[in-house]
Amino acid sequence: AARIVSVLQMKGHTECDAIAEDAMVPAKEAREILHRLHRDKYISLFDMHITRTHNTGTAIFLWDVDPSRLLKTVKNNVCSAILNLRLRRQHEVEVGKDWMDRAKEAGATEENVHEEDKKKYLAFCKGLERLDCACLQLDETLMVLTDF
């Protein structure tokens, strides 16, 4: 898909067969990728009808990429991913509230701590840490897309 978008950026309005040839992708696969990119609003489709009848057999379909629309779509997808990560972290904290409470209590008394509880708590903390790292990476990506 990245190759197809770069071909469209270089050439402008282009037909599917020319895109497939330039991107070195089979025509059928190129069509599927183009339709997926169009559905996800990364690229636009312009159809020209040769005759007055709107027959798809006589139409010419030209694909194009608008850089501002592309950037806007990527930013929206990154923002959605950040939101999903934050919601997931919030859910994990609500589910693992018992682990956090037990860890606070265990900090005061270390006598009755089970090994399984320690392992589960460490796995819980590691999961939260991974979610935090992913959120920070996406935040940095969004900052780069917005500022540069």
Coordinates of C-alpha atoms in Angstrom, one line a residue:
A1 CA 0.0 0.0 0.0
A2 CA 2.9 2.4 0.8
R3 CA 4.4 1.8 -2.7
I4 CA 1.0 2.5 -4.3
V5 CA 0.6 5.7 -2.4
S6 CA 4.1 6.8 -3.3
V7 CA 3.4 6.1 -7.0
L8 CA 0.2 8.1 -6.8
Q9 CA 2.1 11.0 -5.1
M10 CA 4.6 11.1 -7.9
K11 CA 2.3 10.6 -10.9
G12 CA -1.0 12.2 -9.8
H13 CA -4.2 11.0 -11.4
T14 CA -3.5 7.5 -12.7
E15 CA -5.3 4.4 -13.8
C16 CA -5.2 1.1 -11.9
D17 CA -3.2 -0.8 -14.5
A18 CA -0.5 1.9 -14.6
I19 CA -0.3 2.0 -10.8
A20 CA 0.0 -1.8 -10.7
E21 CA 2.9 -1.7 -13.2
D22 CA 4.7 1.1 -11.5
A23 CA 4.3 -0.3 -8.0
M24 CA 5.3 -3.8 -9.3
V25 CA 2.2 -5.4 -7.9
P26 CA -0.3 -7.7 -9.7
A27 CA -3.2 -5.8 -11.1
K28 CA -5.8 -7.7 -9.1
E29 CA -3.9 -7.1 -5.8
A30 CA -3.4 -3.4 -6.8
R31 CA -7.2 -3.0 -7.3
E32 CA -7.9 -4.5 -3.9
I33 CA -5.4 -2.3 -2.2
L34 CA -6.7 0.8 -4.0
H35 CA -10.3 0.1 -3.0
R36 CA -9.1 -0.5 0.6
L37 CA -7.2 2.8 0.6
H38 CA -10.2 4.6 -0.9
R39 CA -12.6 3.0 1.7
D40 CA -10.3 4.2 4.5
K41 CA -10.1 7.7 3.0
Y42 CA -6.4 7.7 2.2
I43 CA -6.9 8.2 -1.6
S44 CA -9.6 9.5 -3.8
L45 CA -11.3 8.1 -6.9
F46 CA -12.3 10.2 -10.0
D47 CA -14.5 8.4 -12.6
M48 CA -14.9 9.7 -16.1
H49 CA -17.7 8.3 -18.2
I50 CA -17.0 8.3 -21.9
T51 CA -20.7 8.0 -22.9
R52 CA -23.8 9.4 -21.4
T53 CA -24.8 6.1 -20.0
H54 CA -23.2 5.3 -16.7
N55 CA -21.8 2.0 -17.7
T56 CA -18.8 1.0 -15.7
G57 CA -17.3 -0.8 -18.7
T58 CA -16.9 2.4 -20.6
A59 CA -15.8 4.5 -17.6
I60 CA -12.2 5.5 -16.8
F61 CA -11.3 5.4 -13.2
L62 CA -8.4 7.7 -12.1
W63 CA -6.9 7.4 -8.6
D64 CA -5.2 10.3 -6.8
V65 CA -3.8 11.1 -3.4
D66 CA -4.4 14.4 -1.7
P67 CA -1.5 15.1 0.7
S68 CA -3.6 17.1 3.2
R69 CA -6.4 14.4 3.2
L70 CA -3.7 11.7 3.6
L71 CA -2.1 13.5 6.6
K72 CA -5.5 14.2 8.2
T73 CA -6.5 10.5 7.9
V74 CA -3.2 9.3 9.4
K75 CA -3.6 11.8 12.3
N76 CA -7.1 10.7 12.9
N77 CA -6.0 7.0 13.0
V78 CA -3.2 7.8 15.4
C79 CA -5.6 9.7 17.7
S80 CA -8.0 6.8 17.6
A81 CA -5.2 4.4 18.5
I82 CA -4.2 6.6 21.4
L83 CA -7.8 6.7 22.7
N84 CA -8.1 3.0 22.4
L85 CA -4.9 2.4 24.4
R86 CA -6.0 4.8 27.1
L87 CA -9.4 3.2 27.4
R88 CA -7.7 -0.2 27.5
R89 CA -5.4 1.0 30.3
Q90 CA -8.3 2.4 32.3
H91 CA -10.1 -0.9 31.9
E92 CA -7.0 -2.9 33.0
V93 CA -6.6 -0.7 36.1
E94 CA -10.2 -1.2 37.1
V95 CA -9.9 -4.9 36.6
G96 CA -6.6 -5.1 38.4
K97 CA -7.5 -2.8 41.3
D98 CA -7.5 -5.8 43.7
W99 CA -3.8 -6.5 42.7
M100 CA -2.9 -2.9 43.4
D101 CA -4.6 -3.0 46.8
R102 CA -2.9 -6.3 47.7
A103 CA 0.5 -4.9 46.7
K104 CA 0.0 -1.9 48.9
E105 CA -1.0 -4.1 51.9
A106 CA 1.9 -6.5 51.1
G107 CA 4.3 -3.6 51.3
A108 CA 3.5 -3.2 55.0
T109 CA 3.6 -6.9 55.8
E110 CA 5.8 -9.3 53.8
E111 CA 5.0 -12.5 55.7
N112 CA 2.0 -13.9 53.9
V113 CA 2.9 -13.1 50.3
H114 CA 2.4 -16.0 47.9
E115 CA 4.7 -16.6 44.9
E116 CA 1.7 -16.9 42.5
D117 CA 0.4 -13.5 43.7
K118 CA 3.8 -11.9 43.0
K119 CA 4.0 -13.4 39.5
K120 CA 0.4 -12.3 38.7
Y121 CA 1.1 -8.8 40.1
L122 CA 4.3 -8.5 38.1
A123 CA 2.6 -9.6 34.9
F124 CA -0.2 -7.0 35.6
C125 CA 2.4 -4.3 36.1
K126 CA 4.3 -5.3 33.0
G127 CA 1.0 -5.1 30.9
L128 CA 0.3 -1.6 32.2
E129 CA 3.9 -0.6 31.4
R130 CA 3.5 -1.9 27.8
L131 CA 0.3 0.0 27.4
D132 CA 2.0 3.2 28.7
C133 CA 5.0 2.8 26.4
A134 CA 2.8 2.2 23.4
C135 CA 0.7 5.3 24.3
L136 CA 3.9 7.4 24.6
Q137 CA 5.2 6.2 21.2
L138 CA 1.9 7.0 19.5
D139 CA 1.9 10.4 21.2
E140 CA 5.4 11.1 19.8
T141 CA 4.3 10.0 16.4
L142 CA 1.3 12.4 16.6
M143 CA 3.6 15.2 17.7
V144 CA 5.9 14.6 14.7
L145 CA 2.9 14.5 12.3
T146 CA 1.5 17.7 13.7
D147 CA 4.7 19.8 14.1
F148 CA 6.7 18.8 11.1

